[in-house]
Each structure stands twice: as C-alpha cells, then as structure tokens.
Coordinates of C-alpha atoms in Angstrom, one line a residue:
X21 CA 86.9 116.9 142.7
X22 CA 85.5 117.1 139.5
X23 CA 88.5 115.4 137.0
X24 CA 87.1 112.5 139.3
X25 CA 83.5 113.0 138.9
X26 CA 84.7 112.9 134.4
X27 CA 86.7 110.4 135.0
X28 CA 84.2 108.3 136.6
X29 CA 81.3 109.0 134.4
X30 CA 83.5 108.9 131.3
X31 CA 83.9 104.9 132.5
X32 CA 80.4 104.3 133.7
X33 CA 79.7 105.4 130.0
X34 CA 82.6 103.2 128.6
X35 CA 82.0 100.0 131.0
X36 CA 78.0 100.4 129.2
X37 CA 79.2 100.7 125.5
X38 CA 81.2 98.1 125.7
X39 CA 78.2 95.8 127.6
X40 CA 76.4 97.4 124.8
X41 CA 78.6 95.9 121.4
X42 CA 78.4 92.1 124.0
X43 CA 74.7 92.0 123.2
X44 CA 75.0 93.1 119.7
X45 CA 77.5 90.9 119.1
X46 CA 76.0 87.5 121.2
X47 CA 72.1 89.3 119.0
X48 CA 74.2 88.8 115.9
X49 CA 75.9 85.2 116.0
X50 CA 72.5 83.9 117.7
X51 CA 71.6 80.8 115.2
X52 CA 67.5 82.3 115.7
X53 CA 66.9 84.8 112.8
X54 CA 65.5 87.4 114.3
X55 CA 62.8 88.4 110.8
X56 CA 61.6 84.6 110.7
X57 CA 61.3 84.9 114.6
X58 CA 58.9 87.7 113.8
X59 CA 57.0 86.5 110.8
X60 CA 56.9 83.1 110.8
X61 CA 58.8 80.2 110.2
X62 CA 56.3 79.8 106.9
X63 CA 57.2 83.5 105.7
X64 CA 57.5 84.0 101.7
X65 CA 61.2 85.0 100.6
X66 CA 59.8 88.8 100.2
X67 CA 58.1 89.0 103.1
X68 CA 61.5 88.2 104.9
X69 CA 63.7 90.4 102.9
X70 CA 61.1 93.4 103.3
X71 CA 61.1 92.9 107.0
X72 CA 65.0 92.7 107.2
X73 CA 66.0 95.4 105.6
X74 CA 63.3 97.4 107.5
X75 CA 65.4 96.2 110.6
X76 CA 68.4 97.7 108.8
X77 CA 69.5 94.0 109.2
X78 CA 70.6 94.3 105.4
X79 CA 73.6 97.5 106.6
X80 CA 77.1 97.0 107.6
X81 CA 77.9 95.6 110.7
X82 CA 78.9 98.8 112.2
X83 CA 76.0 100.7 110.8
X84 CA 73.7 97.9 112.9
X85 CA 75.7 98.7 115.5
X86 CA 74.6 102.0 115.8
X87 CA 71.4 101.6 115.2
X88 CA 71.5 98.9 117.9
X89 CA 73.5 101.6 120.7
X90 CA 71.4 104.6 119.6
X91 CA 68.2 102.8 120.5
X92 CA 68.8 101.5 123.5
X93 CA 70.1 104.8 124.4
X94 CA 66.3 106.0 123.7
X95 CA 65.0 102.5 125.2
X96 CA 64.3 101.2 121.9
X97 CA 65.3 97.1 123.3
X98 CA 63.7 95.2 120.3
X99 CA 60.1 93.4 120.4
X100 CA 59.8 90.3 122.2
X101 CA 59.6 86.8 120.2
X102 CA 56.8 85.4 122.6
X103 CA 54.8 88.5 124.2
X104 CA 54.8 90.0 120.4
X105 CA 55.1 93.4 122.7
X106 CA 58.3 96.2 122.7
X107 CA 60.7 94.9 125.6
X108 CA 60.9 98.2 126.8
X109 CA 57.1 98.1 127.3
X110 CA 57.6 94.5 128.5
X111 CA 60.3 96.0 131.4
X112 CA 57.8 98.3 132.1
X113 CA 55.2 96.3 133.5
X114 CA 57.3 93.6 135.9
X115 CA 60.3 95.5 137.1
X116 CA 58.6 97.9 139.6
X117 CA 57.7 94.9 140.8
X118 CA 61.5 93.3 141.5
X119 CA 62.7 97.0 142.7
X120 CA 60.3 97.3 145.4
X121 CA 61.3 93.3 145.8
X122 CA 64.9 95.1 145.7
X123 CA 64.4 98.1 147.6
X124 CA 62.9 96.7 150.3
X125 CA 65.7 94.1 150.4
X126 CA 68.5 96.7 149.9
X127 CA 66.8 98.6 153.3
X128 CA 66.0 95.7 155.8
X129 CA 70.3 95.1 154.7
X130 CA 71.6 97.8 155.6
X131 CA 69.6 97.7 158.8
X132 CA 70.5 94.1 159.8
X133 CA 74.3 95.1 158.5
X134 CA 74.6 98.0 161.4
X135 CA 72.5 96.0 163.6
X136 CA 74.9 92.7 162.9
X137 CA 78.4 95.4 163.6
X138 CA 77.5 97.7 166.3
X139 CA 76.5 94.4 168.3
X140 CA 79.5 92.4 167.9
X141 CA 82.4 95.8 167.8
X142 CA 79.9 96.7 171.2
X143 CA 79.9 93.2 172.2
X144 CA 75.3 93.5 172.6
X145 CA 73.8 91.1 174.9
X146 CA 73.6 87.8 172.6
X147 CA 76.8 89.2 170.9
X148 CA 78.0 85.5 170.3
X149 CA 75.4 84.4 168.3
X150 CA 75.4 87.6 166.0
X151 CA 79.7 87.2 165.3
X152 CA 78.1 83.2 164.6
X153 CA 75.9 85.0 162.0
X154 CA 78.3 87.2 160.3
X155 CA 80.7 84.4 159.9
X156 CA 78.6 81.3 159.1
X157 CA 75.5 83.6 157.3
X158 CA 77.2 83.9 153.5
X159 CA 77.7 80.7 153.0
X160 CA 73.8 79.8 152.9
X161 CA 72.1 79.3 149.7
X162 CA 69.6 81.8 148.4
X163 CA 67.5 79.7 147.2
X164 CA 67.6 77.8 149.9
X165 CA 66.8 80.0 152.4
X166 CA 63.7 80.7 150.9
X167 CA 62.4 77.2 150.6
X168 CA 63.5 76.7 155.0
X169 CA 61.8 80.3 154.9
X170 CA 58.3 79.6 153.0
X171 CA 58.8 75.0 155.1
X172 CA 58.5 77.2 158.6
X173 CA 57.1 80.3 158.1
X174 CA 54.6 79.9 155.9
X175 CA 53.6 75.5 156.3
X176 CA 54.1 75.1 160.0
X177 CA 53.7 79.1 161.8
X178 CA 51.1 80.2 158.6
X179 CA 53.1 83.3 159.2
X180 CA 53.1 84.7 155.5
X181 CA 51.8 84.3 152.4
X182 CA 53.4 81.6 149.9
X183 CA 54.0 83.8 146.5
X184 CA 52.9 86.9 145.0
X185 CA 52.6 90.6 145.9
X186 CA 49.0 91.0 147.1
X187 CA 45.7 89.4 148.0
X188 CA 43.7 92.5 147.4
X189 CA 41.1 92.8 145.4
X190 CA 41.4 95.7 142.4
X191 CA 44.6 97.8 144.4
X192 CA 46.0 100.4 142.9
X193 CA 47.5 99.9 138.8
X194 CA 49.6 102.8 139.3
X195 CA 51.7 105.3 139.4
X196 CA 54.7 103.9 139.8
X197 CA 53.7 100.2 140.0
X198 CA 55.4 98.7 143.8
X199 CA 52.3 98.8 146.0
X200 CA 53.3 100.0 148.8
X201 CA 54.0 103.4 147.8
X202 CA 50.6 103.5 145.6
X203 CA 48.9 102.4 148.3
X204 CA 49.7 105.4 150.5
X205 CA 49.4 107.0 147.7
X206 CA 45.5 106.2 146.8
X207 CA 45.2 106.3 150.9
X208 CA 44.1 102.2 150.6
X209 CA 46.0 100.5 153.3
X210 CA 44.9 97.6 153.6
X211 CA 46.9 97.6 150.0
X212 CA 49.9 98.9 152.2
X213 CA 49.0 96.2 155.1
X214 CA 48.9 93.1 152.9
X215 CA 52.0 94.3 150.2
X216 CA 54.2 94.5 152.8
X217 CA 53.0 90.9 154.4
X218 CA 54.2 89.5 150.5
X219 CA 57.5 91.8 151.2
X220 CA 58.4 90.3 154.1
X221 CA 59.6 86.9 153.9
X222 CA 61.2 87.4 150.1
X223 CA 63.0 90.8 151.4
X224 CA 64.6 89.4 154.2
X225 CA 65.6 86.5 152.6
X226 CA 67.1 88.5 149.8
X227 CA 68.4 90.9 152.4
X228 CA 70.8 87.9 154.5
X229 CA 73.7 87.8 152.0
X230 CA 74.0 91.2 151.6
X231 CA 73.6 92.3 155.0
X232 CA 76.2 89.8 156.1
X233 CA 79.1 90.5 154.0
X234 CA 78.4 94.8 154.4
X235 CA 78.3 94.1 158.7
X236 CA 81.7 91.7 158.4
X237 CA 83.3 95.0 156.5
X238 CA 81.9 97.5 158.6
X239 CA 82.7 95.6 161.5
X240 CA 86.1 94.8 160.6
X241 CA 86.6 99.0 160.3
X242 CA 85.1 99.4 163.3
X243 CA 87.6 97.7 165.0
X244 CA 90.6 98.9 163.6
X245 CA 89.9 101.7 164.3
X246 CA 88.4 101.8 167.6
X247 CA 91.4 102.0 168.9
X248 CA 93.3 105.6 167.5
X249 CA 94.1 108.8 168.8
X250 CA 90.8 110.6 168.0
X251 CA 88.9 107.6 169.0
X252 CA 90.8 107.6 172.9
X253 CA 91.3 111.6 172.6
X254 CA 86.9 111.5 173.0
X255 CA 86.9 108.9 175.1
X256 CA 89.1 110.9 177.6
X257 CA 86.5 113.4 176.8
X258 CA 83.9 111.5 179.1
X259 CA 81.5 109.9 175.9
X260 CA 80.1 107.0 175.8
X261 CA 81.2 103.9 173.6
X262 CA 78.1 104.0 171.5
X263 CA 78.5 107.8 171.3
X264 CA 82.4 106.9 170.2
X265 CA 81.5 104.8 167.4
X266 CA 78.7 106.6 166.0
X267 CA 80.0 110.1 166.4
X268 CA 83.3 109.4 165.2
X269 CA 84.4 106.3 164.2
X270 CA 81.8 105.3 161.7
X271 CA 82.3 108.3 159.4
X272 CA 86.1 106.9 158.9
X273 CA 84.9 103.6 158.4
X274 CA 82.0 104.4 156.1
X275 CA 84.3 104.2 152.8
X276 CA 84.7 100.3 153.1
X277 CA 81.5 99.9 154.3
X278 CA 80.1 102.1 150.9
X279 CA 82.1 99.9 148.5
X280 CA 80.9 96.6 149.4
X281 CA 77.0 98.5 149.7
X282 CA 77.8 99.0 146.2
X283 CA 78.9 95.7 145.4
X284 CA 76.2 94.0 147.3
X285 CA 73.1 96.0 145.7
X286 CA 74.3 95.3 142.1
X287 CA 74.6 91.9 142.9
X288 CA 71.2 92.1 145.0
X289 CA 70.0 92.6 141.5
X290 CA 70.8 89.2 140.0
X291 CA 69.7 87.9 143.5
X292 CA 66.2 89.1 142.8
X293 CA 65.8 86.7 139.5
X294 CA 66.0 83.4 142.5
X295 CA 63.9 85.2 144.8
X296 CA 61.2 85.4 142.7
X297 CA 61.2 82.3 140.9
X298 CA 61.3 80.8 144.6
X299 CA 58.7 83.1 146.1
X300 CA 56.5 83.1 142.4
X301 CA 56.9 87.4 142.8
X302 CA 56.1 88.5 139.2
X303 CA 58.9 90.5 138.3
X304 CA 62.1 90.6 135.3
X305 CA 63.1 87.1 137.1
X306 CA 59.6 85.8 136.1
X307 CA 60.1 87.5 132.8
X308 CA 63.3 86.2 131.8
X309 CA 62.2 82.9 133.2
X310 CA 59.4 82.8 130.6
X311 CA 61.9 83.7 127.7
X312 CA 64.8 81.9 127.8
X313 CA 63.1 78.1 127.0
X314 CA 62.1 79.8 123.9
X315 CA 65.1 81.6 122.7
X316 CA 63.7 85.4 123.3
X317 CA 66.7 87.2 122.6
X318 CA 65.5 90.9 122.4
X319 CA 64.1 90.1 125.9
X320 CA 67.0 88.0 127.7
X321 CA 69.2 90.9 126.1
X322 CA 66.9 93.9 127.6
X323 CA 66.8 92.2 130.9
X324 CA 71.0 92.2 130.6
X325 CA 71.4 95.0 129.4
X326 CA 69.3 96.6 132.0
X327 CA 70.7 94.5 135.4
X328 CA 73.7 95.8 134.0
X329 CA 72.9 99.6 133.8
X330 CA 72.1 99.1 136.6
X331 CA 74.8 97.6 138.1
X332 CA 77.5 100.2 136.9
X333 CA 75.1 103.3 138.3
X334 CA 75.2 102.3 141.0
X335 CA 78.4 101.2 141.6
X336 CA 79.5 104.3 139.7
X337 CA 77.3 106.3 142.5
X338 CA 78.8 105.0 145.7
X339 CA 82.6 105.6 144.5
X340 CA 81.4 109.4 144.6
X341 CA 79.7 108.8 147.7
X342 CA 83.0 107.8 149.3
X343 CA 84.5 110.9 147.7
X344 CA 82.1 113.2 149.4
X345 CA 82.4 111.4 152.8
X346 CA 86.1 111.4 152.1
X347 CA 87.8 114.1 149.5
X348 CA 91.4 112.2 149.9
X349 CA 89.7 109.4 147.3
X350 CA 89.3 111.9 144.5
X351 CA 92.3 113.7 145.4
X352 CA 94.5 110.5 144.7
X353 CA 92.1 109.4 142.1
X354 CA 90.4 106.4 144.1

C-alpha cells in the first residue's frame, strides 16, 4: 500500500511539473513582451532593460524555468497585465465563488447519481423516466441547459434570480469567501438563504452531466453484481433488495463510480467557467473571460495551472480512495 501511495504521489508531481513547463514554454513563445506589457509601449530602453533584469528575463532559459517553477510552488504566478495585481491575489478574490458553485454542483451530482442508479436498478416508480434521463441527459450541452433553465425558472416561473451571487446588502466578507458558509458563521441566515437561492439553478445545471455519467457507471456495476453469489446469499437470509444493494453490492461497485467521479469533478471545474458566463457568476470564469481578449497571459496561465492542479490532485485522491475501498488495487498497482 505504501508503494502504491508513493507511486501515485510521484506521478502527480511529475504531471504538475510537466504542466508548468508547458505554460512556461507558451509564455516564452508568446509574441507579447511581458516587460512592455507592464511598463507600457512607450517606455524607454533603459527602463525595459532594468525591468527585464529585475524579472530575470536576461538569464538562460533553464534558470528562468527554475525561477518560474519555484515561484509557482510558492504561489507567485506573476502580475496580471490587466488588473496590475498579482495573479495569486486575483485568484484569491475570484476563486471562492467558483469553489462554492463547484462544491454545490458536486454534492448535487452525487445525490442525483445515486438516485438515478438505485431508482433504475430497484425499479422504483417512474424508473422508466429515470432510465431515459440516464441515456439522454449527458447529450445536452451545459450552456443550453443553463439558457433553458433561465427561460423556464426565471423568466416564466420567477422562482430563481437571473444572475449574481447575492441580493442582500452588506454580506459577510470572510473568512472563506463562500457566502453560504460565511453567512452561517456570522449568524446571517438571510445571507445563507439568499445565497442558496442564487446557487440552486447554476448548481443544478452544472450537476446534470456529471450526475448522469456517474449514475450510468454505478447502475451498470450494480446490475452486474446483483446476481453474484454474495448477493444471492444475502437474499437467502431474508434481506430486502434495498438492503442487499446498499449493504452488500454497493461497496464492491464503488470503485468504478469513484473513478468516474474523479474524472467528472475535474471536468466540472472546466464546465463551471461556462456556467459562470451564462449566469453572470463572479468567479474565475469571469476573470479569465475578461483576461483573454486583452492577452493577459499571466492571468490565463494562472487559471490554467490552478485548474490543472485541482484536476490532478482530485484524481490522485480518487486513486487512493479506490485503494482504500479495495486493497487489491494497491497490490496489483491499479
């Protein structure tokens, strides 16, 4: 087990170093001069040379890469050309909104996935509709679901707000940046309710695709193990079908569902950028959308690195959880 953990951690570090190298090369070959982007196109040659030396851009490439890599490890992602602030501080301001939306979408996706999988496997009332959702839900584009959701639930029914995170004046400013959590910590239940009201539609739209993908994998695993020897033995003891599935079959089926969950959670952080545009959500999706038109490469690279780190760390954690659930994975090396 220890060797398995060490190998997964080593692979994670290698992938992150490779991702950092790719971003460094892209920044190096970019036609935009970072020094002139900071000082302005009309800056003097002396000022440009001094700034280039201060940034270490006059050093050999290997030294520049080492400086870039160690800076990224320490949280130094450069300075945004657009905001003139450090990219790390910008991400610290925008990321809590994205994290709150993503966590809400993940939680909702897991609940919906379990409902779809067990509902169709145990043939609950309406299981035919649930099967149709499983087979067709993944094909709907996320932005289209968001637009349809706004038309139906905002414009037609008026159940949810159209955009933004909060409609309450003077919400708490910290400590997490997530309004639902900060509202609870501050005892501001008006903030919690209003923030949840703003969250529900974008989180639901974000959750549909992952819920369908995870639900399909879990349903397939449940069906394949439903007639196994241990399941038949449990039924022979007089256990109900629900207890057989939840108490005996589920643990043996959770590995494949965990793998799909890790993949979908990683992809969800990419999908959340689209959802933020549709719902006017003030997260990193808005930040990168404002940075791309002005070629703000440090900001774009910072968001890319952050999402890459999240994706790799999440999938490494899923590998370790799978090994904990089924020790045979660690023995065979996955």
